[in-house]
């Protein structure tokens, strides 16, 4: 079946550091890929998405590129802030099946 | 305001006592879904619904029931809760595109403890 693998956290960074969270997937067909963010005590919210190969999603300084050749969708941000401390989830969905598959989540802690 | 609401937000119950967690959305979304979040396991899909009267199992449906009698509501029912169902539960809704379910809009979560 489909699966999403994320790097395990926690990831601890200093403010203004560069952040990368790796995400790779296994899926047949052509999934859509998403990054969701969960701030403490809240539900998940969409951070960015990409629906086809080579698409780049971007939002709030975060970027991720859909790489079909490496089945990856790594999340990056050039300069993190304390307010970026959260748990980040990579996810995929497909037209066939209509289920959603999430990675295990990566906790990020940004220190001042 | 577009939103997904869940009730209750917190619930402590005992083994075997039937309970229902309600979920409602005001965005006219066709797709609704329930997830549970457990430490180290991430988010797992319990059940989903493509439209009224259309429901299907996710990855971890055992011990749960759902119904979709109206488009806006998608309650999660635990007929006989057990301690291994202690978890944080999220309801979500979305539109459906040609590529499948689109961006999920999540509720605030329900923290359930089964003693």
PDB file of C-alpha atoms in Angstrom:
ATOM      1  CA  UNK A   1       0.000   0.000   0.000  1.00  0.00           C
ATOM      2  CA  UNK A   2       0.882   3.658  -0.073  1.00  0.00           C
ATOM      3  CA  UNK A   3       3.227   5.034   2.543  1.00  0.00           C
ATOM      4  CA  UNK A   4       4.970   8.245   3.543  1.00  0.00           C
ATOM      5  CA  UNK A   5       8.265   8.324   5.424  1.00  0.00           C
ATOM      6  CA  UNK A   6       9.519  11.388   7.233  1.00  0.00           C
ATOM      7  CA  UNK A   7      12.700  12.014   9.123  1.00  0.00           C
ATOM      8  CA  UNK A   8      12.240  11.492  12.815  1.00  0.00           C
ATOM      9  CA  UNK A   9      12.495  14.406  15.147  1.00  0.00           C
ATOM     10  CA  UNK A  10      12.778  16.322  17.171  1.00  0.00           C
ATOM     11  CA  UNK A  11      14.727  18.761  15.101  1.00  0.00           C
ATOM     12  CA  UNK A  12      16.178  21.552  17.230  1.00  0.00           C
ATOM     13  CA  UNK A  13      17.439  24.705  15.534  1.00  0.00           C
ATOM     14  CA  UNK A  14      18.469  28.208  16.393  1.00  0.00           C
ATOM     15  CA  UNK A  15      16.532  31.146  15.024  1.00  0.00           C
ATOM     16  CA  UNK A  16      17.520  32.086  11.451  1.00  0.00           C
ATOM     17  CA  UNK A  17      18.914  28.621  10.746  1.00  0.00           C
ATOM     18  CA  UNK A  18      18.084  26.647   7.594  1.00  0.00           C
ATOM     19  CA  UNK A  19      15.468  23.931   7.975  1.00  0.00           C
ATOM     20  CA  UNK A  20      15.077  20.787   5.893  1.00  0.00           C
ATOM     21  CA  UNK A  21      12.601  18.005   6.642  1.00  0.00           C
ATOM     22  CA  UNK A  22      12.914  14.990   4.399  1.00  0.00           C
ATOM     23  CA  UNK A  23       9.821  13.238   3.052  1.00  0.00           C
ATOM     24  CA  UNK A  24       9.739  10.277   0.698  1.00  0.00           C
ATOM     25  CA  UNK A  25       6.718   8.350  -0.478  1.00  0.00           C
ATOM     26  CA  UNK A  26       5.722   5.037  -1.963  1.00  0.00           C
ATOM     27  CA  UNK A  27       2.635   5.084  -4.116  1.00  0.00           C
ATOM     28  CA  UNK A  28       1.391   3.819  -7.426  1.00  0.00           C
ATOM     29  CA  UNK A  29       0.102   6.300  -9.935  1.00  0.00           C
ATOM     30  CA  UNK A  30       0.368  10.042  -9.518  1.00  0.00           C
ATOM     31  CA  UNK A  31      -0.375  11.211  -5.997  1.00  0.00           C
ATOM     32  CA  UNK A  32      -0.877  14.757  -4.827  1.00  0.00           C
ATOM     33  CA  UNK A  33       1.524  15.728  -2.038  1.00  0.00           C
ATOM     34  CA  UNK A  34       0.927  17.964   0.952  1.00  0.00           C
ATOM     35  CA  UNK A  35       2.698  19.435   3.933  1.00  0.00           C
ATOM     36  CA  UNK A  36       0.555  20.168   6.967  1.00  0.00           C
ATOM     37  CA  UNK A  37       1.640  21.956  10.136  1.00  0.00           C
ATOM     38  CA  UNK A  38       0.304  21.442  13.651  1.00  0.00           C
ATOM     39  CA  UNK A  39       0.986  24.167  16.191  1.00  0.00           C
ATOM     40  CA  UNK A  40       0.794  23.244  19.875  1.00  0.00           C
ATOM     41  CA  UNK A  41      -2.739  22.444  20.981  1.00  0.00           C
ATOM     42  CA  UNK A  42      -4.245  22.912  17.540  1.00  0.00           C
ATOM     43  CA  UNK A  43      -5.455  20.869  14.614  1.00  0.00           C
ATOM     44  CA  UNK A  44      -3.498  20.473  11.416  1.00  0.00           C
ATOM     45  CA  UNK A  45      -3.544  23.131   8.728  1.00  0.00           C
ATOM     46  CA  UNK A  46      -2.282  23.097   5.193  1.00  0.00           C
ATOM     47  CA  UNK A  47       1.171  24.573   4.697  1.00  0.00           C
ATOM     48  CA  UNK A  48       1.662  23.858   0.997  1.00  0.00           C
ATOM     49  CA  UNK A  49       0.873  21.318  -1.686  1.00  0.00           C
ATOM     50  CA  UNK A  50       1.886  20.096  -5.142  1.00  0.00           C
ATOM     51  CA  UNK A  51      -0.261  18.079  -7.485  1.00  0.00           C
ATOM     52  CA  UNK A  52       2.140  16.960 -10.219  1.00  0.00           C
ATOM     53  CA  UNK A  53       5.789  16.221 -10.826  1.00  0.00           C
ATOM     54  CA  UNK A  54       8.172  19.209 -10.682  1.00  0.00           C
ATOM     55  CA  UNK A  55       5.536  21.440  -9.097  1.00  0.00           C
ATOM     56  CA  UNK A  56       6.865  23.627  -6.309  1.00  0.00           C
ATOM     57  CA  UNK A  57       4.592  24.497  -3.422  1.00  0.00           C
ATOM     58  CA  UNK A  58       5.424  27.525  -1.298  1.00  0.00           C
ATOM     59  CA  UNK A  59       3.913  29.396   1.624  1.00  0.00           C
ATOM     60  CA  UNK A  60       5.174  31.474   4.582  1.00  0.00           C
ATOM     61  CA  UNK A  61       8.780  31.091   3.391  1.00  0.00           C
ATOM     62  CA  UNK A  62       8.508  27.297   3.181  1.00  0.00           C
ATOM     63  CA  UNK A  63       9.052  25.455  -0.099  1.00  0.00           C
ATOM     64  CA  UNK A  64       8.832  21.881  -1.337  1.00  0.00           C
ATOM     65  CA  UNK A  65       9.303  20.441  -4.824  1.00  0.00           C
ATOM     66  CA  UNK A  66       7.538  17.309  -6.055  1.00  0.00           C
ATOM     67  CA  UNK A  67      10.323  15.050  -7.316  1.00  0.00           C
ATOM     68  CA  UNK A  68       8.891  11.991  -9.000  1.00  0.00           C
ATOM     69  CA  UNK A  69      12.285  10.528  -9.917  1.00  0.00           C
ATOM     70  CA  UNK A  70      13.293  10.354  -6.264  1.00  0.00           C
ATOM     71  CA  UNK A  71       9.705  10.055  -4.901  1.00  0.00           C
ATOM     72  CA  UNK A  72      10.423  12.907  -2.533  1.00  0.00           C
ATOM     73  CA  UNK A  73       8.807  16.114  -1.310  1.00  0.00           C
ATOM     74  CA  UNK A  74      11.331  17.653   1.078  1.00  0.00           C
ATOM     75  CA  UNK A  75      10.312  20.747   3.034  1.00  0.00           C
ATOM     76  CA  UNK A  76      12.748  23.671   3.322  1.00  0.00           C
ATOM     77  CA  UNK A  77      12.867  27.096   4.885  1.00  0.00           C
ATOM     78  CA  UNK A  78      15.807  29.415   4.635  1.00  0.00           C
ATOM     79  CA  UNK A  79      15.531  31.214   7.969  1.00  0.00           C
ATOM     80  CA  UNK A  80      13.319  29.818  10.710  1.00  0.00           C
ATOM     81  CA  UNK A  81      11.678  31.760  13.506  1.00  0.00           C
ATOM     82  CA  UNK A  82      10.614  30.714  16.978  1.00  0.00           C
ATOM     83  CA  UNK A  83       7.021  30.808  15.713  1.00  0.00           C
ATOM     84  CA  UNK A  84       7.851  27.950  13.290  1.00  0.00           C
ATOM     85  CA  UNK A  85       8.082  25.560  16.226  1.00  0.00           C
ATOM     86  CA  UNK A  86       5.479  22.920  15.418  1.00  0.00           C
ATOM     87  CA  UNK A  87       4.948  19.401  14.156  1.00  0.00           C
ATOM     88  CA  UNK A  88       5.114  19.006  10.373  1.00  0.00           C
ATOM     89  CA  UNK A  89       3.340  16.223   8.494  1.00  0.00           C
ATOM     90  CA  UNK A  90       3.918  15.094   4.943  1.00  0.00           C
ATOM     91  CA  UNK A  91       0.897  13.460   3.273  1.00  0.00           C
ATOM     92  CA  UNK A  92      -0.314  12.088  -0.022  1.00  0.00           C
ATOM     93  CA  UNK A  93      -3.636  11.462  -1.670  1.00  0.00           C
ATOM     94  CA  UNK A  94      -4.693   9.853  -4.908  1.00  0.00           C
ATOM     95  CA  UNK A  95      -7.744   9.857  -7.096  1.00  0.00           C
ATOM     96  CA  UNK A  96      -7.863   6.065  -6.939  1.00  0.00           C
ATOM     97  CA  UNK A  97      -8.810   4.943  -3.462  1.00  0.00           C
ATOM     98  CA  UNK A  98      -9.609   8.367  -1.980  1.00  0.00           C
ATOM     99  CA  UNK A  99      -7.686   7.641   1.170  1.00  0.00           C
ATOM    100  CA  UNK A 100      -5.119   9.920   2.696  1.00  0.00           C
ATOM    101  CA  UNK A 101      -1.765   8.706   3.947  1.00  0.00           C
ATOM    102  CA  UNK A 102       0.293  10.716   6.432  1.00  0.00           C
ATOM    103  CA  UNK A 103       3.869  10.437   7.530  1.00  0.00           C
ATOM    104  CA  UNK A 104       4.700  10.109  11.208  1.00  0.00           C
ATOM    105  CA  UNK A 105       5.291  13.819  11.706  1.00  0.00           C
ATOM    106  CA  UNK A 106       8.467  15.723  12.546  1.00  0.00           C
ATOM    107  CA  UNK A 107       8.616  17.952  15.585  1.00  0.00           C
ATOM    108  CA  UNK A 108      10.630  21.128  15.076  1.00  0.00           C
ATOM    109  CA  UNK A 109      11.794  23.298  17.947  1.00  0.00           C
ATOM    110  CA  UNK A 110      13.322  26.680  17.171  1.00  0.00           C
ATOM    111  CA  UNK A 111      15.238  28.341  19.981  1.00  0.00           C
ATOM    112  CA  UNK A 112      15.864  32.075  20.193  1.00  0.00           C
TER     113      UNK A 112
ATOM    114  CA  UNK B   1     -16.308  31.681   9.271  1.00  0.00           C
ATOM    115  CA  UNK B   2     -15.409  28.465   7.459  1.00  0.00           C
ATOM    116  CA  UNK B   3     -14.701  25.820  10.020  1.00  0.00           C
ATOM    117  CA  UNK B   4     -14.893  22.248  11.205  1.00  0.00           C
ATOM    118  CA  UNK B   5     -16.247  21.822  14.718  1.00  0.00           C
ATOM    119  CA  UNK B   6     -15.922  18.812  16.988  1.00  0.00           C
ATOM    120  CA  UNK B   7     -17.564  18.009  20.274  1.00  0.00           C
ATOM    121  CA  UNK B   8     -16.620  17.290  22.915  1.00  0.00           C
ATOM    122  CA  UNK B   9     -13.042  18.574  22.988  1.00  0.00           C
ATOM    123  CA  UNK B  10     -12.144  16.407  25.954  1.00  0.00           C
ATOM    124  CA  UNK B  11     -13.753  13.197  27.140  1.00  0.00           C
ATOM    125  CA  UNK B  12     -12.899  10.707  29.848  1.00  0.00           C
ATOM    126  CA  UNK B  13     -14.980   7.553  29.863  1.00  0.00           C
ATOM    127  CA  UNK B  14     -14.886   3.935  30.969  1.00  0.00           C
ATOM    128  CA  UNK B  15     -14.501   0.737  29.005  1.00  0.00           C
ATOM    129  CA  UNK B  16     -17.668  -0.370  27.255  1.00  0.00           C
ATOM    130  CA  UNK B  17     -19.677   2.835  27.591  1.00  0.00           C
ATOM    131  CA  UNK B  18     -20.891   3.864  24.151  1.00  0.00           C
ATOM    132  CA  UNK B  19     -19.951   7.343  23.033  1.00  0.00           C
ATOM    133  CA  UNK B  20     -20.305   9.618  20.027  1.00  0.00           C
ATOM    134  CA  UNK B  21     -18.005  12.386  18.914  1.00  0.00           C
ATOM    135  CA  UNK B  22     -19.739  14.859  16.641  1.00  0.00           C
ATOM    136  CA  UNK B  23     -18.207  16.612  13.661  1.00  0.00           C
ATOM    137  CA  UNK B  24     -19.761  19.340  11.573  1.00  0.00           C
ATOM    138  CA  UNK B  25     -18.487  21.475   8.693  1.00  0.00           C
ATOM    139  CA  UNK B  26     -19.980  24.575   7.096  1.00  0.00           C
ATOM    140  CA  UNK B  27     -18.058  24.573   3.815  1.00  0.00           C
ATOM    141  CA  UNK B  28     -20.349  22.258   1.813  1.00  0.00           C
ATOM    142  CA  UNK B  29     -17.496  19.772   1.422  1.00  0.00           C
ATOM    143  CA  UNK B  30     -18.225  16.384  -0.049  1.00  0.00           C
ATOM    144  CA  UNK B  31     -15.340  14.593   1.650  1.00  0.00           C
ATOM    145  CA  UNK B  32     -15.178  14.070   5.396  1.00  0.00           C
ATOM    146  CA  UNK B  33     -12.804  11.940   7.383  1.00  0.00           C
ATOM    147  CA  UNK B  34     -11.762  10.872  10.875  1.00  0.00           C
ATOM    148  CA  UNK B  35      -8.175  10.441  12.014  1.00  0.00           C
ATOM    149  CA  UNK B  36      -6.502   9.415  15.198  1.00  0.00           C
ATOM    150  CA  UNK B  37      -3.144  10.769  16.284  1.00  0.00           C
ATOM    151  CA  UNK B  38      -0.902   8.701  18.514  1.00  0.00           C
ATOM    152  CA  UNK B  39       2.685   9.377  19.619  1.00  0.00           C
ATOM    153  CA  UNK B  40       5.162   7.767  17.268  1.00  0.00           C
ATOM    154  CA  UNK B  41       2.427   6.676  14.850  1.00  0.00           C
ATOM    155  CA  UNK B  42       1.485   9.982  13.323  1.00  0.00           C
ATOM    156  CA  UNK B  43      -1.978  10.447  11.884  1.00  0.00           C
ATOM    157  CA  UNK B  44      -3.992   7.431  10.776  1.00  0.00           C
ATOM    158  CA  UNK B  45      -7.256   7.496   8.902  1.00  0.00           C
ATOM    159  CA  UNK B  46     -10.176   5.702  10.572  1.00  0.00           C
ATOM    160  CA  UNK B  47     -13.096   6.216   8.169  1.00  0.00           C
ATOM    161  CA  UNK B  48     -13.922   8.562   5.358  1.00  0.00           C
ATOM    162  CA  UNK B  49     -16.987   9.596   3.402  1.00  0.00           C
ATOM    163  CA  UNK B  50     -17.192  10.764  -0.179  1.00  0.00           C
ATOM    164  CA  UNK B  51     -20.733  12.071   0.165  1.00  0.00           C
ATOM    165  CA  UNK B  52     -24.042  11.537   1.950  1.00  0.00           C
ATOM    166  CA  UNK B  53     -24.652   7.854   2.663  1.00  0.00           C
ATOM    167  CA  UNK B  54     -21.232   6.905   1.233  1.00  0.00           C
ATOM    168  CA  UNK B  55     -18.647   5.801   3.799  1.00  0.00           C
ATOM    169  CA  UNK B  56     -15.577   3.609   3.637  1.00  0.00           C
ATOM    170  CA  UNK B  57     -12.879   2.229   5.871  1.00  0.00           C
ATOM    171  CA  UNK B  58      -9.547   3.880   6.324  1.00  0.00           C
ATOM    172  CA  UNK B  59      -6.495   2.189   7.740  1.00  0.00           C
ATOM    173  CA  UNK B  60      -7.679   1.608  11.323  1.00  0.00           C
ATOM    174  CA  UNK B  61     -11.493   1.167  11.316  1.00  0.00           C
ATOM    175  CA  UNK B  62     -11.781  -1.581  13.932  1.00  0.00           C
ATOM    176  CA  UNK B  63     -13.906  -0.574  16.903  1.00  0.00           C
ATOM    177  CA  UNK B  64     -15.403   2.495  15.208  1.00  0.00           C
ATOM    178  CA  UNK B  65     -18.562   3.314  13.292  1.00  0.00           C
ATOM    179  CA  UNK B  66     -19.564   6.374  11.313  1.00  0.00           C
ATOM    180  CA  UNK B  67     -22.607   7.659   9.522  1.00  0.00           C
ATOM    181  CA  UNK B  68     -23.234  10.389   6.946  1.00  0.00           C
ATOM    182  CA  UNK B  69     -26.909  11.195   6.893  1.00  0.00           C
ATOM    183  CA  UNK B  70     -26.373  14.870   6.141  1.00  0.00           C
ATOM    184  CA  UNK B  71     -23.629  16.494   4.147  1.00  0.00           C
ATOM    185  CA  UNK B  72     -22.409  18.693   7.009  1.00  0.00           C
ATOM    186  CA  UNK B  73     -22.247  16.057   9.774  1.00  0.00           C
ATOM    187  CA  UNK B  74     -20.032  13.024  10.218  1.00  0.00           C
ATOM    188  CA  UNK B  75     -20.219  11.567  13.748  1.00  0.00           C
ATOM    189  CA  UNK B  76     -17.750   9.008  15.033  1.00  0.00           C
ATOM    190  CA  UNK B  77     -19.275   6.278  17.196  1.00  0.00           C
ATOM    191  CA  UNK B  78     -17.457   4.014  19.603  1.00  0.00           C
ATOM    192  CA  UNK B  79     -19.957   1.291  20.508  1.00  0.00           C
ATOM    193  CA  UNK B  80     -17.785  -0.313  23.188  1.00  0.00           C
ATOM    194  CA  UNK B  81     -14.680   1.783  23.823  1.00  0.00           C
ATOM    195  CA  UNK B  82     -11.514   0.117  25.018  1.00  0.00           C
ATOM    196  CA  UNK B  83      -8.331   1.613  26.515  1.00  0.00           C
ATOM    197  CA  UNK B  84      -6.442   1.174  23.224  1.00  0.00           C
ATOM    198  CA  UNK B  85      -8.798   3.762  21.740  1.00  0.00           C
ATOM    199  CA  UNK B  86      -7.376   6.418  24.022  1.00  0.00           C
ATOM    200  CA  UNK B  87      -6.092   8.944  21.527  1.00  0.00           C
ATOM    201  CA  UNK B  88      -6.418  12.383  19.987  1.00  0.00           C
ATOM    202  CA  UNK B  89      -9.080  12.383  17.277  1.00  0.00           C
ATOM    203  CA  UNK B  90      -9.416  14.795  14.395  1.00  0.00           C
ATOM    204  CA  UNK B  91     -12.249  15.294  11.968  1.00  0.00           C
ATOM    205  CA  UNK B  92     -11.510  16.878   8.606  1.00  0.00           C
ATOM    206  CA  UNK B  93     -13.335  17.847   5.437  1.00  0.00           C
ATOM    207  CA  UNK B  94     -12.403  18.784   1.903  1.00  0.00           C
ATOM    208  CA  UNK B  95     -13.539  19.181  -1.630  1.00  0.00           C
ATOM    209  CA  UNK B  96     -12.912  16.347  -4.065  1.00  0.00           C
ATOM    210  CA  UNK B  97     -10.889  17.081  -7.188  1.00  0.00           C
ATOM    211  CA  UNK B  98      -9.878  14.976 -10.160  1.00  0.00           C
ATOM    212  CA  UNK B  99      -6.774  14.097  -8.139  1.00  0.00           C
ATOM    213  CA  UNK B 100      -8.745  12.873  -5.154  1.00  0.00           C
ATOM    214  CA  UNK B 101      -9.471  14.588  -1.838  1.00  0.00           C
ATOM    215  CA  UNK B 102      -8.075  18.093  -1.805  1.00  0.00           C
ATOM    216  CA  UNK B 103      -6.747  20.154   1.090  1.00  0.00           C
ATOM    217  CA  UNK B 104      -8.084  18.825   4.376  1.00  0.00           C
ATOM    218  CA  UNK B 105      -9.609  21.317   6.815  1.00  0.00           C
ATOM    219  CA  UNK B 106      -9.186  19.969  10.308  1.00  0.00           C
ATOM    220  CA  UNK B 107     -11.237  20.404  13.422  1.00  0.00           C
ATOM    221  CA  UNK B 108      -9.584  21.320  16.740  1.00  0.00           C
ATOM    222  CA  UNK B 109      -9.389  17.731  17.961  1.00  0.00           C
ATOM    223  CA  UNK B 110     -11.025  15.587  20.651  1.00  0.00           C
ATOM    224  CA  UNK B 111      -8.841  14.106  23.341  1.00  0.00           C
ATOM    225  CA  UNK B 112     -10.400  10.821  24.442  1.00  0.00           C
ATOM    226  CA  UNK B 113      -9.309   8.796  27.451  1.00  0.00           C
ATOM    227  CA  UNK B 114     -10.819   5.365  28.017  1.00  0.00           C
ATOM    228  CA  UNK B 115     -10.233   3.966  31.499  1.00  0.00           C
TER     229      UNK B 115
END
